[in-house]
mmCIF file with all atom_site columns, C-alpha atoms in Angstrom:
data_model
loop_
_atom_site.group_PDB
_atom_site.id
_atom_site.type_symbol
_atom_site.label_atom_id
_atom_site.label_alt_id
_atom_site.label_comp_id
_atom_site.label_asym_id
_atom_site.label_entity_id
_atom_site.label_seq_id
_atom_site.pdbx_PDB_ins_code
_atom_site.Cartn_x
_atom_site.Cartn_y
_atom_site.Cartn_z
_atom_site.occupancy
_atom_site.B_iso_or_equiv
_atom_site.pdbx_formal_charge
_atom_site.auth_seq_id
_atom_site.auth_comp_id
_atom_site.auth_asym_id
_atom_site.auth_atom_id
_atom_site.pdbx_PDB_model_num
ATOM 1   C CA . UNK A 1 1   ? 150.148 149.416 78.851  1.00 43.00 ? 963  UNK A CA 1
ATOM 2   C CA . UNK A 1 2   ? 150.459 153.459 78.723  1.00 47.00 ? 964  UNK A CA 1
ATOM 3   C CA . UNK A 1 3   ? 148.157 155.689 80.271  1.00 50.00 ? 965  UNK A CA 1
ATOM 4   C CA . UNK A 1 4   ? 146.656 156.862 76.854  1.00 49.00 ? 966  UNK A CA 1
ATOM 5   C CA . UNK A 1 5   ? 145.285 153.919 76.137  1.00 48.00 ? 967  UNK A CA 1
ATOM 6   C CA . UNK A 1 6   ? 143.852 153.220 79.954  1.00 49.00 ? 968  UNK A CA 1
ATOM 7   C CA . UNK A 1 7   ? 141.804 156.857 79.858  1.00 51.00 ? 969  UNK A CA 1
ATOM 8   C CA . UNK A 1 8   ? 138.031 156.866 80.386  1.00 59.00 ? 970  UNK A CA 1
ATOM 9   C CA . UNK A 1 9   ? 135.780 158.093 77.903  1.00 72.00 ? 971  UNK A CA 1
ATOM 10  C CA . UNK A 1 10  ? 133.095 158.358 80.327  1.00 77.00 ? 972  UNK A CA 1
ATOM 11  C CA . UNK A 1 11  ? 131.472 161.169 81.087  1.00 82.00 ? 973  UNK A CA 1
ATOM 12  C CA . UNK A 1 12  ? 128.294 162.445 83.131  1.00 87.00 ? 974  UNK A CA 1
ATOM 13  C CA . UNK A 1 13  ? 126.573 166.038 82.079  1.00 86.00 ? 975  UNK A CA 1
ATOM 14  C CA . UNK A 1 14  ? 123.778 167.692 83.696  1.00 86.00 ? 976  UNK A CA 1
ATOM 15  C CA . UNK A 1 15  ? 122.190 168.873 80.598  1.00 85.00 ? 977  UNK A CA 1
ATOM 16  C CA . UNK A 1 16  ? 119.702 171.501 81.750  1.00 85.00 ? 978  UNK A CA 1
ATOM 17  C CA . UNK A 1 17  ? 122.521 173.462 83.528  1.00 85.00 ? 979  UNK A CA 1
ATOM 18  C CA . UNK A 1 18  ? 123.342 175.655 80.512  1.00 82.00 ? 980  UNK A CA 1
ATOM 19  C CA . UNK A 1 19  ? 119.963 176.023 79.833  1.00 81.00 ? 981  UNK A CA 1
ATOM 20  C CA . UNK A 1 20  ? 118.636 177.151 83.304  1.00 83.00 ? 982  UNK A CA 1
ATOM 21  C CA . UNK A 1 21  ? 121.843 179.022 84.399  1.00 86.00 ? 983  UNK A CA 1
ATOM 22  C CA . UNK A 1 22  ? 124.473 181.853 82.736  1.00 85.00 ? 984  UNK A CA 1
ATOM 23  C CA . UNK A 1 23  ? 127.999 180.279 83.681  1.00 88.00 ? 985  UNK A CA 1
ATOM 24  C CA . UNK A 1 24  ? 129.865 182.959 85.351  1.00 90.00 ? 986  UNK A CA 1
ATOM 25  C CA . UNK A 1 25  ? 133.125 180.933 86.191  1.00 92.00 ? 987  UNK A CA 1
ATOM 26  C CA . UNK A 1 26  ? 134.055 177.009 85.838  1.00 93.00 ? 988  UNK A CA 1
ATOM 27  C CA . UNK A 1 27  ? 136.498 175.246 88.111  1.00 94.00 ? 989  UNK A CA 1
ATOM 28  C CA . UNK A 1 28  ? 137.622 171.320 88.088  1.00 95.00 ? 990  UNK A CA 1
ATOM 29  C CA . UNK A 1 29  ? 137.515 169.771 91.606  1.00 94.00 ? 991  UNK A CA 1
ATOM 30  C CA . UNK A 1 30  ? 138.526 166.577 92.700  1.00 94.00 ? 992  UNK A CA 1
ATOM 31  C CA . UNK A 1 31  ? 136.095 164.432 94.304  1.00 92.00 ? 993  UNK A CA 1
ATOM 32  C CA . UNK A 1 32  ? 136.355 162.401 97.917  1.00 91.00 ? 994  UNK A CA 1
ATOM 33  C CA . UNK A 1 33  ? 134.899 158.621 96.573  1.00 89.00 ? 995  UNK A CA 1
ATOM 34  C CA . UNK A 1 34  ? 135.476 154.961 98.163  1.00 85.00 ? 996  UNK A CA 1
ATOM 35  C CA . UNK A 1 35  ? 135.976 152.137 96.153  1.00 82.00 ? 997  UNK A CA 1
ATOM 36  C CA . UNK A 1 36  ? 132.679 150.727 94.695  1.00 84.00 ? 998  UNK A CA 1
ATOM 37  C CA . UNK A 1 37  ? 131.726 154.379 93.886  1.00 86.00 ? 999  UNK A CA 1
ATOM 38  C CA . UNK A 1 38  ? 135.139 154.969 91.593  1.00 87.00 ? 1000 UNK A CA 1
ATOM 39  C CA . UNK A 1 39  ? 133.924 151.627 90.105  1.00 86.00 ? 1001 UNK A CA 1
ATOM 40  C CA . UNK A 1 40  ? 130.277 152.455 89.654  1.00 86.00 ? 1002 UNK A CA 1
ATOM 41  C CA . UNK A 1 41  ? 131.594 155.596 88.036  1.00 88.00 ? 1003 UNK A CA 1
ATOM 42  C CA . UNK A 1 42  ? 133.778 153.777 85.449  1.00 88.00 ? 1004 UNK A CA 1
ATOM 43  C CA . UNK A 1 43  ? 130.556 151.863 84.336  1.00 86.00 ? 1005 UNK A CA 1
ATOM 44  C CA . UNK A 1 44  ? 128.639 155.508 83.624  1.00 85.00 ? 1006 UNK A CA 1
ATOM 45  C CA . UNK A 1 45  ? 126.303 154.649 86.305  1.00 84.00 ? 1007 UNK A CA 1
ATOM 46  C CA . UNK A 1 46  ? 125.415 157.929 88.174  1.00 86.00 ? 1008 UNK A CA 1
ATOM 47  C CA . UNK A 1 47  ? 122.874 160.838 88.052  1.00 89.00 ? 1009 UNK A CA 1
ATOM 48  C CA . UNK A 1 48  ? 123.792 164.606 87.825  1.00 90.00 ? 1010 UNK A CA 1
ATOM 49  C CA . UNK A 1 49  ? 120.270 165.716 87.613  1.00 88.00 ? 1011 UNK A CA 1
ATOM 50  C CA . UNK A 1 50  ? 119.070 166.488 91.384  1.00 88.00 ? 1012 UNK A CA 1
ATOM 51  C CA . UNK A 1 51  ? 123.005 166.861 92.606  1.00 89.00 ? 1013 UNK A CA 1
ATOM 52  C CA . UNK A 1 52  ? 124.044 170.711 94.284  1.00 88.00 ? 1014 UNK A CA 1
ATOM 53  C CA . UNK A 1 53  ? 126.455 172.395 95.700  1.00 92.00 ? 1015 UNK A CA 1
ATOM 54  C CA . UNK A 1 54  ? 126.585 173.764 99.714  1.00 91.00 ? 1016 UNK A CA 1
ATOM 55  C CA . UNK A 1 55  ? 129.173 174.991 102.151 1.00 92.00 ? 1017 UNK A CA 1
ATOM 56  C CA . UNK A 1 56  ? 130.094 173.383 104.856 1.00 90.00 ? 1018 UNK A CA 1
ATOM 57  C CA . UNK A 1 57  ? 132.640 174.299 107.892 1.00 91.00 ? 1019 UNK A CA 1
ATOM 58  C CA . UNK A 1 58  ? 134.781 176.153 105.304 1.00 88.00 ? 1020 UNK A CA 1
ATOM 59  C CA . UNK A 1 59  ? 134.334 172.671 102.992 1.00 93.00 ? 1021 UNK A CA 1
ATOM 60  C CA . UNK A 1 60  ? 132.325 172.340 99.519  1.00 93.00 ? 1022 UNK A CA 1
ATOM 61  C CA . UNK A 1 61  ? 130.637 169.428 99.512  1.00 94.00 ? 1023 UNK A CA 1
ATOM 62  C CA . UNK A 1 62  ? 128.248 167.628 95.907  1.00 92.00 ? 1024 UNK A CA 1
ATOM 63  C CA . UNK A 1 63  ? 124.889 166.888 97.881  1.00 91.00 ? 1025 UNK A CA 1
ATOM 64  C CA . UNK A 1 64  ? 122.056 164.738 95.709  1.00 91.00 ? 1026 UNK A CA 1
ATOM 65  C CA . UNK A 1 65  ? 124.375 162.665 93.380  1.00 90.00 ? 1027 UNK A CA 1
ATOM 66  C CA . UNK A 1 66  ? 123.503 159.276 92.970  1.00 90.00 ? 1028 UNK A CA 1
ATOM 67  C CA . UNK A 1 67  ? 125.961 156.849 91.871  1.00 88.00 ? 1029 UNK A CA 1
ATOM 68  C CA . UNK A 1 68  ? 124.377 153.261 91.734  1.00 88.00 ? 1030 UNK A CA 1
ATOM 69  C CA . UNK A 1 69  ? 125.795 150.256 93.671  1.00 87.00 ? 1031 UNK A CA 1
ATOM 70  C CA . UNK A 1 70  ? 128.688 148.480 91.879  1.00 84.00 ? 1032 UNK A CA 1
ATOM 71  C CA . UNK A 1 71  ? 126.929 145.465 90.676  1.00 82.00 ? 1033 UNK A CA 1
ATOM 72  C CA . UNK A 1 72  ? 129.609 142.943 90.996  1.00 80.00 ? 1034 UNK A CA 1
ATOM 73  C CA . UNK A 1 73  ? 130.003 144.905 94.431  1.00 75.00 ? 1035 UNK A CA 1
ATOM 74  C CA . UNK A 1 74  ? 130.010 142.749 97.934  1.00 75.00 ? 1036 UNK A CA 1
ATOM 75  C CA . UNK A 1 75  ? 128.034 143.254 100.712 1.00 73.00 ? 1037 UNK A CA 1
ATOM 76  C CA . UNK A 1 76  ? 129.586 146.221 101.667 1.00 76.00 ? 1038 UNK A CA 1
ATOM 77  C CA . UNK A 1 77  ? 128.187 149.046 99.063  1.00 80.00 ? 1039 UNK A CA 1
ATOM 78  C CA . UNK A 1 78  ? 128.453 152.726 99.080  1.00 78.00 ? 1040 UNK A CA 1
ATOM 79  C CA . UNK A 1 79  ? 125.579 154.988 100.062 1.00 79.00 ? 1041 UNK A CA 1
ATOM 80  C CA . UNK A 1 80  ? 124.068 155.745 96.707  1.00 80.00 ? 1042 UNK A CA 1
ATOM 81  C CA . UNK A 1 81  ? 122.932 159.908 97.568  1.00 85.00 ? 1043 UNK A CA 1
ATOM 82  C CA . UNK A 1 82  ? 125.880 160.324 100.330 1.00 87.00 ? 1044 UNK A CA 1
ATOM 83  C CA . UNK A 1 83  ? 127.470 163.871 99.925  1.00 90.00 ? 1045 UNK A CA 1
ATOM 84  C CA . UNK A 1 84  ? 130.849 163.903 98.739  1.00 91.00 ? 1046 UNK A CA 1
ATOM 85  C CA . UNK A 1 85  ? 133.751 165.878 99.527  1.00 93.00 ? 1047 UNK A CA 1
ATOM 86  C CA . UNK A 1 86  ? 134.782 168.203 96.662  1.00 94.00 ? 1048 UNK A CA 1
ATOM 87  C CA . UNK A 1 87  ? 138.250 168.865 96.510  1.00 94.00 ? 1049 UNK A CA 1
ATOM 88  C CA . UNK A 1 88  ? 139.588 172.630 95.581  1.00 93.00 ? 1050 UNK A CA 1
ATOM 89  C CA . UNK A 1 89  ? 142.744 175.023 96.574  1.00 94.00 ? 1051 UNK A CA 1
ATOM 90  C CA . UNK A 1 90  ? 141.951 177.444 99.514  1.00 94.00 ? 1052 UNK A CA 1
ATOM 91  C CA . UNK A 1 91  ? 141.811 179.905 97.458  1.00 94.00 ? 1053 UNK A CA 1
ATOM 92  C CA . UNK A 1 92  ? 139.254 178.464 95.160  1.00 93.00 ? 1054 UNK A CA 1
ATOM 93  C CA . UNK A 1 93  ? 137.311 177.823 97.957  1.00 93.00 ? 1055 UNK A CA 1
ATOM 94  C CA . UNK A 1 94  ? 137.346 181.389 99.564  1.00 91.00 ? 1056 UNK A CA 1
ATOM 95  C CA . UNK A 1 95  ? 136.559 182.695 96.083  1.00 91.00 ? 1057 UNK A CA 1
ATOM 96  C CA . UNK A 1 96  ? 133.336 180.318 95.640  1.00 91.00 ? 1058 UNK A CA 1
ATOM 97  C CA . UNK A 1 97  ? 132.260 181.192 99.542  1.00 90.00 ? 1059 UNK A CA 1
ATOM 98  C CA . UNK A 1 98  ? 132.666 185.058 98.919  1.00 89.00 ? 1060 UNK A CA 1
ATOM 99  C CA . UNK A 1 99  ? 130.944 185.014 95.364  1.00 90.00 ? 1061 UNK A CA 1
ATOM 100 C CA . UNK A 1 100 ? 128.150 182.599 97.065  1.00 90.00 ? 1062 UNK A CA 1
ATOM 101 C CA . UNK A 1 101 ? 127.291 185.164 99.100  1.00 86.00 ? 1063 UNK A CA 1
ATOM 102 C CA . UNK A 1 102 ? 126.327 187.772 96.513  1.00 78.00 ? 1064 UNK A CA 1
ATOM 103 C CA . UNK A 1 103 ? 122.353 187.823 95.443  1.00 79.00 ? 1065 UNK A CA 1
ATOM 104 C CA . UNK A 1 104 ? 121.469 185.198 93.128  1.00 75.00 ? 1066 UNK A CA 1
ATOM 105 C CA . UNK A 1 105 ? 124.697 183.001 92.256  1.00 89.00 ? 1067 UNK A CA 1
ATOM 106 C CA . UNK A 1 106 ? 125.065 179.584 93.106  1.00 89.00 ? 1068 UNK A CA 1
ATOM 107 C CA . UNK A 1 107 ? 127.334 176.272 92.451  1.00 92.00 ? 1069 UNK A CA 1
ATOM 108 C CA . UNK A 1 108 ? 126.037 174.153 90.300  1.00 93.00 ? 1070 UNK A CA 1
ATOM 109 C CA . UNK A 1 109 ? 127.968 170.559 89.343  1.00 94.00 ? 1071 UNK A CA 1
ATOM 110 C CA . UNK A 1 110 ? 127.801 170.220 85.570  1.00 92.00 ? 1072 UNK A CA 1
ATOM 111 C CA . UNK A 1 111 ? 130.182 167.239 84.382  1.00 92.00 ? 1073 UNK A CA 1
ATOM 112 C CA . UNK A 1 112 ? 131.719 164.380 85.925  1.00 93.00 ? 1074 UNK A CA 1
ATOM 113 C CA . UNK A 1 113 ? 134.633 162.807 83.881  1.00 92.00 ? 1075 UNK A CA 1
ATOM 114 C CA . UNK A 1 114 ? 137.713 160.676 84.501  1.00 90.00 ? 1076 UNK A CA 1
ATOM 115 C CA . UNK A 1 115 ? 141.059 163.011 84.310  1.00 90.00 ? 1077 UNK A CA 1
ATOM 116 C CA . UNK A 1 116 ? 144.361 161.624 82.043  1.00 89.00 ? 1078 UNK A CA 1
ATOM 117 C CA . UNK A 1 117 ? 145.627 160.335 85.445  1.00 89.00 ? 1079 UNK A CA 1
ATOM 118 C CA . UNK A 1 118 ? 142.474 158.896 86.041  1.00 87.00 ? 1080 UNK A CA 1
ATOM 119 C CA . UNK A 1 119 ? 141.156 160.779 89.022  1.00 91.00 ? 1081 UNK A CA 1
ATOM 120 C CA . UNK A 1 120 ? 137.189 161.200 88.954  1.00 91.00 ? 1082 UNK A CA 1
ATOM 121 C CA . UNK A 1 121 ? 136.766 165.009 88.371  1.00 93.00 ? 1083 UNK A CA 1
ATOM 122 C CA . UNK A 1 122 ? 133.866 167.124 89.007  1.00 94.00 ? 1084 UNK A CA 1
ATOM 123 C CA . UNK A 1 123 ? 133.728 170.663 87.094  1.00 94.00 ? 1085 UNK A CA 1
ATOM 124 C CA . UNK A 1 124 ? 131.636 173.304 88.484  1.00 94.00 ? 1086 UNK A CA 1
ATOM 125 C CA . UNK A 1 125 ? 130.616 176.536 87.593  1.00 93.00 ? 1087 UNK A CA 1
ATOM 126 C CA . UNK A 1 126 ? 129.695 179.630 89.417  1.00 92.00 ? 1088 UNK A CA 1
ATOM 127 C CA . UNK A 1 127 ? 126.045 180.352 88.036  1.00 89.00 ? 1089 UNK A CA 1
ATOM 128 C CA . UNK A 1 128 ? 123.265 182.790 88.153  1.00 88.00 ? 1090 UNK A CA 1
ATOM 129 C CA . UNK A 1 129 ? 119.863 181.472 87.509  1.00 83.00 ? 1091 UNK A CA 1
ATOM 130 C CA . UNK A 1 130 ? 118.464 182.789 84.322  1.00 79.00 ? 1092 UNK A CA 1
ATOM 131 C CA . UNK A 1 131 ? 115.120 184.628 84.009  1.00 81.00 ? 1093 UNK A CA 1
ATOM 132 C CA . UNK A 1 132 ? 112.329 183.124 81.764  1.00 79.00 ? 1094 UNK A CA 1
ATOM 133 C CA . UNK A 1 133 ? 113.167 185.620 78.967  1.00 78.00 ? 1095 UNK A CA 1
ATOM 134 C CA . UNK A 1 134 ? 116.398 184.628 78.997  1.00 78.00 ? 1096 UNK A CA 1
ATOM 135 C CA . UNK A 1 135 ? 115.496 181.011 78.346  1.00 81.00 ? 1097 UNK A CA 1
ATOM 136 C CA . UNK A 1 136 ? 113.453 181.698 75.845  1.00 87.00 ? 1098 UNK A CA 1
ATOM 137 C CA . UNK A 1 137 ? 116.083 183.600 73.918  1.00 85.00 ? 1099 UNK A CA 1
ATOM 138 C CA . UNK A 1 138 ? 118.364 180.617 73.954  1.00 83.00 ? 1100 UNK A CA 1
ATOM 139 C CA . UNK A 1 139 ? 115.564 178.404 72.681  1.00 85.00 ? 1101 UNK A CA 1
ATOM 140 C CA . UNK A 1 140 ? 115.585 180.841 70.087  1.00 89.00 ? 1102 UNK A CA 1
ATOM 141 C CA . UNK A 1 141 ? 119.504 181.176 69.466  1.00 88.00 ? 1103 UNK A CA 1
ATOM 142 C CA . UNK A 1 142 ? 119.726 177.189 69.061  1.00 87.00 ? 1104 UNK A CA 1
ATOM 143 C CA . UNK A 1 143 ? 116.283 177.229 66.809  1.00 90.00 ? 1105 UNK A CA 1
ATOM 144 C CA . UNK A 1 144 ? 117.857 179.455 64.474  1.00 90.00 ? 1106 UNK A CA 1
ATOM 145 C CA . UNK A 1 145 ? 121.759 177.996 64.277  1.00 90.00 ? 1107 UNK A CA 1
ATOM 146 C CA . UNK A 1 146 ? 119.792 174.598 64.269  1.00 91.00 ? 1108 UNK A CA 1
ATOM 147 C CA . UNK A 1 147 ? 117.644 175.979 61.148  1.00 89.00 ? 1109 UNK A CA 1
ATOM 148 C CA . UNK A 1 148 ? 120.926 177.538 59.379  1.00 89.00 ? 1110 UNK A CA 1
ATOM 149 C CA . UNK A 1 149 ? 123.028 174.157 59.217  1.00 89.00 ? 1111 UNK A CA 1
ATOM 150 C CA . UNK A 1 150 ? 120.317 172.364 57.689  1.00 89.00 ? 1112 UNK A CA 1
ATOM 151 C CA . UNK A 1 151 ? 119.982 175.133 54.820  1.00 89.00 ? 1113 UNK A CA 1
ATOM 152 C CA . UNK A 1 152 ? 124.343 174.646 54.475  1.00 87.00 ? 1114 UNK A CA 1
ATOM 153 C CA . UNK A 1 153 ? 123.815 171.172 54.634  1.00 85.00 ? 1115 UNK A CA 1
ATOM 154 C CA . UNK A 1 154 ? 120.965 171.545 51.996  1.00 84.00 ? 1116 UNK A CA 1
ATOM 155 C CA . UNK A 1 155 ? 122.525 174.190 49.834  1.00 74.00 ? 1117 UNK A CA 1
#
């Protein structure tokens, strides 16, 4: 059996994220997971919504996420809202910690996927919160490319 045919389609999105923040810069991290959590994963069972971002001793760590119990799991499960260890170069991390620091950006966790190798992956973005005019403006944007492929599709 070759890899291409063992890769996960899987994949968990935080959909409000482009709508409440203006992505500044993404990165793909690795992610610090036991066993029933990599399995629980697989499955597609796991929240984004609630999960964040925080330093801590020098380390980025995903607070929030829940990942359900494996269900075929034994006794010993996983912690379902445990923080996780995100996994990044030095460099990376100095970057995030430095551009943390600066009024109004944040880290926000996005997208959780499986990678060709099959490593769980978590890509974040440095983000600044948008204002409420700004929101509205993208309601706007999608309202209007939403309204022009129904006229193409209707021409």
């Amino acid at each position: 059996m070759d890899i291409s045919s063992r890769i996960d389609t899987m994949e968990i999105i935080k959909r409000r994220a482009k709508y409440e923040y203006q992505f500044l810069q993404t990165f793909e991290a690795g992610m610090s997971l036991v066993g029933t959590e990599v399995k629980s994963l697989r499955t597609g069972d796991a929240n984004l919504t609630d999960a964040w971002c925080t330093f801590e001793n020098g380390e980025l760590y995903l607070k929030s996420l829940y990942i359900a119990p494996y269900k075929y799991g034994a006794v010993n499960q996983h912690e379902t809202r445990r923080n996780r260890k995100l996994l990044l170069k030095k460099t990376e991390l100095k970057k995030l910690a430095r551009r943390v620091k600066e009024k109004g950006q944040a880290i926000v966790p996005f997208r959780i996927y499986f990678s060709e190798s099959g490593f769980a992956k978590c890509e974040i973005a440095l983000a600044q919160g948008k204002k409420s005019y700004d929101k509205r403006e993208t309601i706007k944007k999608r309202d209007v490319d939403r309204d022009l492929d129904r006229a193409k599709l209707n021409a």
